[in-house]
mmCIF file of C-alpha atoms in Angstrom:
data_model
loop_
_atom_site.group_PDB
_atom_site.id
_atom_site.type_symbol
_atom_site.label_atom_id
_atom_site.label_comp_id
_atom_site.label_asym_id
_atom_site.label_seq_id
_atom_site.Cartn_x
_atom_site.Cartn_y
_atom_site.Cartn_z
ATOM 1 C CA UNK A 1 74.913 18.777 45.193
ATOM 2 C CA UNK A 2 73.460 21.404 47.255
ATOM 3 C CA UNK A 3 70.564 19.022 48.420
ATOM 4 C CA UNK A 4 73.057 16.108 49.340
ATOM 5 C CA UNK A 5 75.339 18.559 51.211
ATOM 6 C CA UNK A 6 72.230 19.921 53.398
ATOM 7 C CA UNK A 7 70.912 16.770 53.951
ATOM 8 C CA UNK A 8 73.992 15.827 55.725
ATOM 9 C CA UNK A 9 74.344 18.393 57.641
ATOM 10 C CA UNK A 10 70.590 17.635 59.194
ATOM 11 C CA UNK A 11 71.182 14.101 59.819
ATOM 12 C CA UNK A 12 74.229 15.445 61.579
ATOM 13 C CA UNK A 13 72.587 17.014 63.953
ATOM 14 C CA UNK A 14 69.394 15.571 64.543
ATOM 15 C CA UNK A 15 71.915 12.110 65.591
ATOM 16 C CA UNK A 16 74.011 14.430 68.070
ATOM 17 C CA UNK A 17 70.496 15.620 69.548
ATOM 18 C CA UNK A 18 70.145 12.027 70.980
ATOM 19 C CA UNK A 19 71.741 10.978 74.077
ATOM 20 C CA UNK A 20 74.301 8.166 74.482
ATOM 21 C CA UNK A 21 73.041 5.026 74.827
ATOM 22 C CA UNK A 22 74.834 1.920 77.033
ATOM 23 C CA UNK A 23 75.340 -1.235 75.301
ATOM 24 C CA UNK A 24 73.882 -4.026 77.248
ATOM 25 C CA UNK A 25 75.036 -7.611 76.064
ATOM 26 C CA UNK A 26 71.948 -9.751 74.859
ATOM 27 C CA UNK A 27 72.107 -12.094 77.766
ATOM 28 C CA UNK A 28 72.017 -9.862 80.658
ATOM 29 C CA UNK A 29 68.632 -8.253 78.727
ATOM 30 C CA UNK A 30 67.375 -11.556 78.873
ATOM 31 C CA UNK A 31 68.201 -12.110 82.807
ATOM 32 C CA UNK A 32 66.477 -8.541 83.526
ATOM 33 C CA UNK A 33 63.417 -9.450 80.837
ATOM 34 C CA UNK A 34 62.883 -12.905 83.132
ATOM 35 C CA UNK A 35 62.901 -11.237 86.695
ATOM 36 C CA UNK A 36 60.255 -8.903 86.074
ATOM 37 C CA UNK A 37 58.762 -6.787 88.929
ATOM 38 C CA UNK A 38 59.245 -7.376 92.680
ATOM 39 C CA UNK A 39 56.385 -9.578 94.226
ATOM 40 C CA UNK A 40 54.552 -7.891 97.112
ATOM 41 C CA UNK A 41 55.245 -9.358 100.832
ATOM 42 C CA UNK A 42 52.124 -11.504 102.130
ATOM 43 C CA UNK A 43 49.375 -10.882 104.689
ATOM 44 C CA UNK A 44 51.491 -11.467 108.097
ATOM 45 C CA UNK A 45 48.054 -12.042 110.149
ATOM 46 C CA UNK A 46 47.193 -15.712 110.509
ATOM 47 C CA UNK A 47 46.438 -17.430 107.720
ATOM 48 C CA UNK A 48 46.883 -14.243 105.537
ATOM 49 C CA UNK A 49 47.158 -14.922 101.766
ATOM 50 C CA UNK A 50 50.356 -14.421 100.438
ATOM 51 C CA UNK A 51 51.111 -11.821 98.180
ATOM 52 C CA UNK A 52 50.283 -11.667 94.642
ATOM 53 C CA UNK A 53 53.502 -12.435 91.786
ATOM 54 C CA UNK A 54 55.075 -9.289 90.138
ATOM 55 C CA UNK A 55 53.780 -8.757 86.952
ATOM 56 C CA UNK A 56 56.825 -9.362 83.806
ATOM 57 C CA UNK A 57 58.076 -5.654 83.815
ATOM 58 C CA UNK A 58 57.884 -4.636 80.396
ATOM 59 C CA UNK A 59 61.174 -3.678 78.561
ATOM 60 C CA UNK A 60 62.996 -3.806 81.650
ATOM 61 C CA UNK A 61 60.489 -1.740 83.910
ATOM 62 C CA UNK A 62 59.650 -3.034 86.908
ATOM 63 C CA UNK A 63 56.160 -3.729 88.211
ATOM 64 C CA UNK A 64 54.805 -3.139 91.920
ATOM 65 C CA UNK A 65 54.391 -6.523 93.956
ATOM 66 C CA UNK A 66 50.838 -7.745 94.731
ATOM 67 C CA UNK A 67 48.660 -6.374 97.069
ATOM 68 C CA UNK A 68 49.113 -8.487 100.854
ATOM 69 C CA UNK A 69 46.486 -11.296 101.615
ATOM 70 C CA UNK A 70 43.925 -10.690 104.133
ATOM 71 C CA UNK A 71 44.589 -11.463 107.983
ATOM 72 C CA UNK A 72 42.710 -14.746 108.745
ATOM 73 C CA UNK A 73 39.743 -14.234 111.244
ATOM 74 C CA UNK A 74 40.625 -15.845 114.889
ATOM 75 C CA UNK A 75 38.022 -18.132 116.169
ATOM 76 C CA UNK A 76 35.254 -17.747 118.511
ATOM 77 C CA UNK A 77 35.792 -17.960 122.330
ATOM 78 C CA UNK A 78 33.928 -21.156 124.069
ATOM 79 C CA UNK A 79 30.882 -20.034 125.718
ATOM 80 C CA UNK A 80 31.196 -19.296 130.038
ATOM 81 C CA UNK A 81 29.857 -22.284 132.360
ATOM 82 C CA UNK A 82 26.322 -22.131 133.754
ATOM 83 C CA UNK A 83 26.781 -21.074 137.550
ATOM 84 C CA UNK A 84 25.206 -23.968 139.519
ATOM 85 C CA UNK A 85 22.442 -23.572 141.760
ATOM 86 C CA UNK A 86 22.326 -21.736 145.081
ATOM 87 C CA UNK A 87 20.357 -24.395 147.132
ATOM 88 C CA UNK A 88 22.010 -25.208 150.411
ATOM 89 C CA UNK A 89 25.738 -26.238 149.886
ATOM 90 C CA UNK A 90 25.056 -26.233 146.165
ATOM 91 C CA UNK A 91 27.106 -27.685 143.637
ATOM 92 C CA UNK A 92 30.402 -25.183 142.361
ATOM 93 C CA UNK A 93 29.613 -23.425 138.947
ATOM 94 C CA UNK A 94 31.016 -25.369 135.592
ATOM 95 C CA UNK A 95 34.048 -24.016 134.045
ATOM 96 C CA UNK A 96 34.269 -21.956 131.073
ATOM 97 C CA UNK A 97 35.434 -24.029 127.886
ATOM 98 C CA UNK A 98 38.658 -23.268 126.308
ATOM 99 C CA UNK A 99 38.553 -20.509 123.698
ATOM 100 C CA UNK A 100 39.311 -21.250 120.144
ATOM 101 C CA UNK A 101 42.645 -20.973 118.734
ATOM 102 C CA UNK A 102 43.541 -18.338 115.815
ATOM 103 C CA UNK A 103 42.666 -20.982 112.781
ATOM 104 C CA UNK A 104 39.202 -20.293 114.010
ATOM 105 C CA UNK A 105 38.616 -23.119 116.231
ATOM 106 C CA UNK A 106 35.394 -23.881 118.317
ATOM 107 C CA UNK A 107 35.455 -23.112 122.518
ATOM 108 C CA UNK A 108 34.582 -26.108 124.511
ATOM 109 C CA UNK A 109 30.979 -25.964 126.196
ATOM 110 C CA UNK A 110 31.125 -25.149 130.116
ATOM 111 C CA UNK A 111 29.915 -27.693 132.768
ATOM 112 C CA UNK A 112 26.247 -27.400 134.388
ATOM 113 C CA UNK A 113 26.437 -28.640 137.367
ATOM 114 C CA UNK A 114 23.250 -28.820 139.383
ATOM 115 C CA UNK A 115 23.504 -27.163 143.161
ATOM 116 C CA UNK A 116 22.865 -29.554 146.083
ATOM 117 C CA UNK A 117 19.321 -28.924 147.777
ATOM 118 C CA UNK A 118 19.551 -27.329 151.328
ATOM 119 C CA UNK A 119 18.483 -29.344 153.985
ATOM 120 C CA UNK A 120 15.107 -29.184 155.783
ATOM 121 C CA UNK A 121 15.000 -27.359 159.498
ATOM 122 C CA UNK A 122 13.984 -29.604 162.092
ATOM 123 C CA UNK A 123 10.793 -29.103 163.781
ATOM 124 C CA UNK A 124 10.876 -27.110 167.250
ATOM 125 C CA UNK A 125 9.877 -29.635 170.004
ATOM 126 C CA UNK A 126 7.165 -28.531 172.207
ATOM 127 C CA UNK A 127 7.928 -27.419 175.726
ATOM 128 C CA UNK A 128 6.325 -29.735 178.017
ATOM 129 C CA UNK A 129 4.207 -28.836 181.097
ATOM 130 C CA UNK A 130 5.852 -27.225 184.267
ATOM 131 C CA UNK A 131 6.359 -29.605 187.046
ATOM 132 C CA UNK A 132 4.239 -32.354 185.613
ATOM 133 C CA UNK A 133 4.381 -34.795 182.270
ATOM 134 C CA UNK A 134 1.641 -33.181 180.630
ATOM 135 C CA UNK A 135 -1.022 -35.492 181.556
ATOM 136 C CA UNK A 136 -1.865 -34.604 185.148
ATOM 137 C CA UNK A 137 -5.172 -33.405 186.132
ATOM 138 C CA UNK A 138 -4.048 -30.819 189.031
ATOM 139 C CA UNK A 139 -4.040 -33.835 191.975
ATOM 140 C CA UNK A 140 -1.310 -33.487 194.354
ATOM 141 C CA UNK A 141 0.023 -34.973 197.806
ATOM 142 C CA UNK A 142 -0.118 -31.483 199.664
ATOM 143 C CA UNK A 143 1.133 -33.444 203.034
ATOM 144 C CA UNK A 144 2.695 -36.264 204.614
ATOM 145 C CA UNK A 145 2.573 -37.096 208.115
ATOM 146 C CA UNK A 146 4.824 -39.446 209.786
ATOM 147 C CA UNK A 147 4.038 -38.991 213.826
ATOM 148 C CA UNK A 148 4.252 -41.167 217.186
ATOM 149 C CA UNK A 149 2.964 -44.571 217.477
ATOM 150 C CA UNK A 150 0.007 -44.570 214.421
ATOM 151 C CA UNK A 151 -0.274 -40.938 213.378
ATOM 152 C CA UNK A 152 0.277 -41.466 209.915
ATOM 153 C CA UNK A 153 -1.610 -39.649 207.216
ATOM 154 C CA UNK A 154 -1.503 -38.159 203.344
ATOM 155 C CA UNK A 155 -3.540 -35.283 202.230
ATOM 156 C CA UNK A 156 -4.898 -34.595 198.563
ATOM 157 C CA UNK A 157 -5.077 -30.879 197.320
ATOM 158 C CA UNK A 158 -6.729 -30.553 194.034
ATOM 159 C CA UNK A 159 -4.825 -27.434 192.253
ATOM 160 C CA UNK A 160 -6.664 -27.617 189.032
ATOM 161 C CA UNK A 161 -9.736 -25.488 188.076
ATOM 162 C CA UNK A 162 -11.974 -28.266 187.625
ATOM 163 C CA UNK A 163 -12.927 -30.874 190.003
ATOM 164 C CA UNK A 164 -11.884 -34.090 190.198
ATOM 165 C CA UNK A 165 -13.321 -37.241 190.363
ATOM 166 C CA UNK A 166 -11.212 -38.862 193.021
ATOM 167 C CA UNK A 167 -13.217 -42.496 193.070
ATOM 168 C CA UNK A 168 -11.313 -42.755 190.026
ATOM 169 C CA UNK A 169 -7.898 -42.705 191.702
ATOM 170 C CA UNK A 170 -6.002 -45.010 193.854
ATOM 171 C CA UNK A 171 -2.734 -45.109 196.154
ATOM 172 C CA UNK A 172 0.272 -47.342 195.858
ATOM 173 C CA UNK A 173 2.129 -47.698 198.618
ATOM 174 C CA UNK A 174 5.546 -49.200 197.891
ATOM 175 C CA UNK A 175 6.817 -51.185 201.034
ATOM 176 C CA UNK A 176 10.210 -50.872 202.790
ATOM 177 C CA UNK A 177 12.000 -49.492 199.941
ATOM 178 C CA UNK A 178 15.509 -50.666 199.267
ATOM 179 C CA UNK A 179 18.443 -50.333 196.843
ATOM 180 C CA UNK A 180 16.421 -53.208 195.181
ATOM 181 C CA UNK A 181 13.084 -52.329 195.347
ATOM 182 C CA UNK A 182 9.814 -52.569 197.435
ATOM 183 C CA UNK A 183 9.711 -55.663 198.886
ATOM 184 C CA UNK A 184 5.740 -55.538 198.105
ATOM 185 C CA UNK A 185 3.170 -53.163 197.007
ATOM 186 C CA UNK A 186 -0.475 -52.333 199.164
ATOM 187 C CA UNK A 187 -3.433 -50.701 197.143
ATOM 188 C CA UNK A 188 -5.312 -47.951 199.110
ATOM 189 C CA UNK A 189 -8.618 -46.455 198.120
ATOM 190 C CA UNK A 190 -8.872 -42.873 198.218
ATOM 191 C CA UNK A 191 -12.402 -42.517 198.178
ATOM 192 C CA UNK A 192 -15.714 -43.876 197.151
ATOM 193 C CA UNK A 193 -17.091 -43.900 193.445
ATOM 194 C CA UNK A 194 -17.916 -40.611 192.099
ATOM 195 C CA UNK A 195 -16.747 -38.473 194.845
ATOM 196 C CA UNK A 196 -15.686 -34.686 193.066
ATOM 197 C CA UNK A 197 -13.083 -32.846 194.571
ATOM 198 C CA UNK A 198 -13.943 -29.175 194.268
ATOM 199 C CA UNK A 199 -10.941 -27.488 193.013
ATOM 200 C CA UNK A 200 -8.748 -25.686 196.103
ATOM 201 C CA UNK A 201 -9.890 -28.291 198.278
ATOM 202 C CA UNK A 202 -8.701 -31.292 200.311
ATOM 203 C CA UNK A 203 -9.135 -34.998 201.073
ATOM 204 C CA UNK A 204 -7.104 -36.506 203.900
ATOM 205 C CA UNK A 205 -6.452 -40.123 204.114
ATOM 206 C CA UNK A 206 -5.301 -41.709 207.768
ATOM 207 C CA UNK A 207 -3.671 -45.304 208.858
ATOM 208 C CA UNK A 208 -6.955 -46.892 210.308
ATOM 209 C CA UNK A 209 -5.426 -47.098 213.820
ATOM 210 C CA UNK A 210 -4.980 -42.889 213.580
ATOM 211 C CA UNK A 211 -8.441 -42.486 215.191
ATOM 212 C CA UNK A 212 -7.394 -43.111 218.363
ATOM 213 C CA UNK A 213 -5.869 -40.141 218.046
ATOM 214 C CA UNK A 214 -8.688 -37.564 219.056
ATOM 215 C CA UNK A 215 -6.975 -34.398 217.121
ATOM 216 C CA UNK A 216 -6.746 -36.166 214.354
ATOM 217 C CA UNK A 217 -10.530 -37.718 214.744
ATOM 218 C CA UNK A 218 -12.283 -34.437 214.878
ATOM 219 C CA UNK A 219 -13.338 -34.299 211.336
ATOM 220 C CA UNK A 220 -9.861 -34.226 209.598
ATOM 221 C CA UNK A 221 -9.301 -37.715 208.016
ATOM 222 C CA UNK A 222 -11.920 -38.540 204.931
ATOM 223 C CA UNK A 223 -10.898 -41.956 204.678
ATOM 224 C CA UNK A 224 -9.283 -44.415 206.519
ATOM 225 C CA UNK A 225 -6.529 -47.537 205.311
ATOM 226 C CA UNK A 226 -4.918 -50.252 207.324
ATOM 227 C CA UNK A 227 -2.064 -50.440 204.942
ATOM 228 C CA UNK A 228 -1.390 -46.530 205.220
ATOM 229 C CA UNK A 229 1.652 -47.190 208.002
ATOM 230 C CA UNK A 230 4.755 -45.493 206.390
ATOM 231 C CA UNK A 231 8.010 -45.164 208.820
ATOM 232 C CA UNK A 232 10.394 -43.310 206.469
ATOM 233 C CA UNK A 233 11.629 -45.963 204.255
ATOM 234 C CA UNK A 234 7.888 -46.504 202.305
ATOM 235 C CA UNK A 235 7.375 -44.675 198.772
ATOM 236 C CA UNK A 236 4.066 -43.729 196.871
ATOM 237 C CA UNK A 237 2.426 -43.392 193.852
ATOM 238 C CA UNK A 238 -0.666 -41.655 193.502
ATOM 239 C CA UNK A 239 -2.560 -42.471 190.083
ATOM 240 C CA UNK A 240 -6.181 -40.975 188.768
ATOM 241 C CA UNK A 241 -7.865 -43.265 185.808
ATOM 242 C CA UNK A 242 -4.152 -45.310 185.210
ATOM 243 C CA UNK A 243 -2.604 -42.644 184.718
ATOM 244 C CA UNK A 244 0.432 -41.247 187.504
ATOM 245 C CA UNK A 245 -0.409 -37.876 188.785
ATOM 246 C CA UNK A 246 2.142 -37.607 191.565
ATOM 247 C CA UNK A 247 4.629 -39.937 193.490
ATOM 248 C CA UNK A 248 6.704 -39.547 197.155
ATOM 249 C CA UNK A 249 10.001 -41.294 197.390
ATOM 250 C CA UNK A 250 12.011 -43.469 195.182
ATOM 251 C CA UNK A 251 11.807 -47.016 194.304
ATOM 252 C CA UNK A 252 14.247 -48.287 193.975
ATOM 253 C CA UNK A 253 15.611 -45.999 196.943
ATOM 254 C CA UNK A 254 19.072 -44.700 195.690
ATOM 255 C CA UNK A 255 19.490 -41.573 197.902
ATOM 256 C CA UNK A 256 17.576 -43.984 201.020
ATOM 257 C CA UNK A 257 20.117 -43.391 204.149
ATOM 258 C CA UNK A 258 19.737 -44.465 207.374
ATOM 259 C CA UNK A 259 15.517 -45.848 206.983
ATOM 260 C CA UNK A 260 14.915 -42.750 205.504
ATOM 261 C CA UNK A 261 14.900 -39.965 202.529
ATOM 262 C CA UNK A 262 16.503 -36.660 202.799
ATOM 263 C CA UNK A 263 19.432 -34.932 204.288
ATOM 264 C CA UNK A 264 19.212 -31.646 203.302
ATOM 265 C CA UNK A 265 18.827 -29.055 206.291
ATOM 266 C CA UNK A 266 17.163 -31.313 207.936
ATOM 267 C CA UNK A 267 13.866 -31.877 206.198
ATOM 268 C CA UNK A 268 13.573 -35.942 206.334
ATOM 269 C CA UNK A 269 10.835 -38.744 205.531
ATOM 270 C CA UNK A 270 11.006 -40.000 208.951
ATOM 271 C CA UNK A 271 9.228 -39.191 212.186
ATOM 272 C CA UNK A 272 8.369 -35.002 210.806
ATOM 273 C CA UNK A 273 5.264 -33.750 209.162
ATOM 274 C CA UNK A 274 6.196 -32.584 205.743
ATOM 275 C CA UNK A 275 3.622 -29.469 204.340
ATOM 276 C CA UNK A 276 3.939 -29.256 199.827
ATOM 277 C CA UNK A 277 5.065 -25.589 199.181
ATOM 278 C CA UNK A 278 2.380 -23.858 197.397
ATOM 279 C CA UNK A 279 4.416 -23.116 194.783
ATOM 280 C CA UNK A 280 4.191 -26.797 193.765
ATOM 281 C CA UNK A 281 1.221 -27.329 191.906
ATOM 282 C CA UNK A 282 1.813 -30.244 189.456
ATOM 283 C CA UNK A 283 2.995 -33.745 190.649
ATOM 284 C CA UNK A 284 6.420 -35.724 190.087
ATOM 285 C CA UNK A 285 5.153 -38.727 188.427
ATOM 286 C CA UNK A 286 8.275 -40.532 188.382
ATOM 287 C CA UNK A 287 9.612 -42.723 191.466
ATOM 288 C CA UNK A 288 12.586 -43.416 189.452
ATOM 289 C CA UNK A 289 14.294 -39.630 189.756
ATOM 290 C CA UNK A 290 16.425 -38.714 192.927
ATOM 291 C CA UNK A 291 13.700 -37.506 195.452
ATOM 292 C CA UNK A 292 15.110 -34.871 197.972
ATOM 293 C CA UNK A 293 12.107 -33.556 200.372
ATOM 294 C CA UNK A 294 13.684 -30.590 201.330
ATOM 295 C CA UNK A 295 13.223 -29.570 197.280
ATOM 296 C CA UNK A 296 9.175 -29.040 197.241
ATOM 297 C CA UNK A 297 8.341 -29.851 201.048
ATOM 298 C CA UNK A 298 8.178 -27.601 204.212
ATOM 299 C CA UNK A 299 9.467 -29.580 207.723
ATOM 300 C CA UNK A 300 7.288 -29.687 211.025
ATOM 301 C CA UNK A 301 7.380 -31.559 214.177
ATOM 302 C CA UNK A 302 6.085 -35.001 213.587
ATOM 303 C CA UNK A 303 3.241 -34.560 215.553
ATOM 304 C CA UNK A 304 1.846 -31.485 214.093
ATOM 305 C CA UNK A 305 -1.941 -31.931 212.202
ATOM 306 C CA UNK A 306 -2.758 -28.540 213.118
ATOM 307 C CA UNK A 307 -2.710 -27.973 209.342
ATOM 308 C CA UNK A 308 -4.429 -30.812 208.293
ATOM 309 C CA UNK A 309 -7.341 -30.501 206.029
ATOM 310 C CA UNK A 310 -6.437 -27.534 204.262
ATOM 311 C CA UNK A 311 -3.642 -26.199 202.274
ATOM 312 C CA UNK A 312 -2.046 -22.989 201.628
ATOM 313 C CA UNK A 313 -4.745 -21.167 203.113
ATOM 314 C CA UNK A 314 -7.620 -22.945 201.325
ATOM 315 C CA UNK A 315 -10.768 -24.338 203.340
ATOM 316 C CA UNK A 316 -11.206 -28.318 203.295
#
């Protein structure tokens, strides 16, 4: 009796030892048993993985949520344009392509334009001779005389270095010039085959009727022409071998006025003796160009010879 009553008493107390317990009805267990644990939020870069389902909490505990998916990679940039090339106004450099987007597309490829090729310089022209076309051997008309009655002569001043082999050349003489032309042309000889000109020297050619006039016949004309008989309105062309080496005058005459050429302080084709300055040592060898005496010719009285035969100081 003593062993039932003890008994009692321990089973007594070891059931107030425990703590009270709340009754939960059967089907909210089950609702709390079916929920399980919380699932984990998901990977918020792009394309992230979402996260991983809550494990069944056991008894009613609840289990952590899964572990958030990986961001997603973002895709490549395109690759820059090719600059184009850097030849004269070359061609404008080819735009980048468009980067990829964040799912990891491919960038576009850039343009390659090819630069335009610069242009080649032009050559620099050569600078032709002074005075002269480039072809003249140094032969000049150093004076024209235009006197009284038939004093009428050219002189011939070689300039060059070299002599000259005046047989070789001949004199036009373009006849009574007008706004339309010579009415004809006369061919004068300058001098017999294979006569040299020394250079610095002369060779004076007179109107055939000029050696009556006894200045003029004292050694100072070389040769003599009947169609050398100029009065003012007559132009020449002196020519060595074909080829133009120095002219007087226009043809056709556009600056002619009044039978003659120039106006210009005075300094005129007709009845004067015009000297060449001797700072004129290559011929005009075109008749077609104004023609102003007073630009490369000295005036005298038309009957002055006294320089006839030599030029600029040299010795005929």
């Amino acid at each position: 009796m003593r062993r039932a009553l003890y008994l009692g008493a321990a089973l007594s107390a070891f059931a107030c030892s425990f703590p009270e317990r709340t009754f939960i009805p059967a089907d909210e267990f089950d609702k709390m048993k079916a929920a399980g644990g919380t699932s984990g939020s998901g990977g918020s870069a792009a394309s992230g993985g979402n996260g991983a389902t809550g494990a069944m909490g056991g008894n009613g505990g609840i289990t952590s949520g899964g572990t958030s998916g990986t961001a997603g990679v973002g895709g490549e940039g395109g690759v820059a344009g090719t600059t184009g090339g850097t030849a004269g106004n070359g061609g404008s450099s080819g735009e980048g392509g468009t980067g990829g987007v964040t799912t990891g597309g491919t960038g576009g490829s850039a343009g390659n334009p090819t630069g335009g090729m610069g242009g080649t310089a032009g050559a620099t022209a050569g600078t032709g001779g002074t005075g002269g076309s480039g072809t003249t051997n140094g032969l000049i008309i150093s004076e024209y005389v235009e006197g009284s009655g038939n004093t009428k002569a050219l002189e011939l001043f070689n300039s060059s270095s070299s002599a000259i082999d005046i047989g070789d050349c001949m004199l036009v003489r373009h006849v009574n010039v007008t706004m339309a032309g010579a009415t004809s042309l006369d061919n004068i000889v300058v001098a017999t085959s294979g006569t040299m000109l020394p250079p610095g020297t002369t060779w004076t050619i007179c109107y055939s009727q000029t050696m009556n006039n006894l200045t003029l016949a004292t050694g100072k004309c070389k040769t003599t022409s009947s169609s050398l008989q100029h009065n003012g309105d007559d132009a020449y062309v002196l020519s060595c071998g074909g080829i133009v080496q120095d002219t007087f005058g226009e043809d056709p005459a556009q600056t002619l006025t009044g039978g003659h050429w120039g106006e210009t302080v005075g300094v005129s084709s007709e009845d004067q003796t015009l000297r060449r300055k001797c700072s004129v040592s290559q011929g005009d060898t075109s008749l077609l160009d104004v023609f102003d005496p007073a630009t490369e010719y000295e005036k005298f009285s038309k009957d002055d010879v006294s320089d006839l035969g030599t030029h600029c100081g040299s010795a005929n």
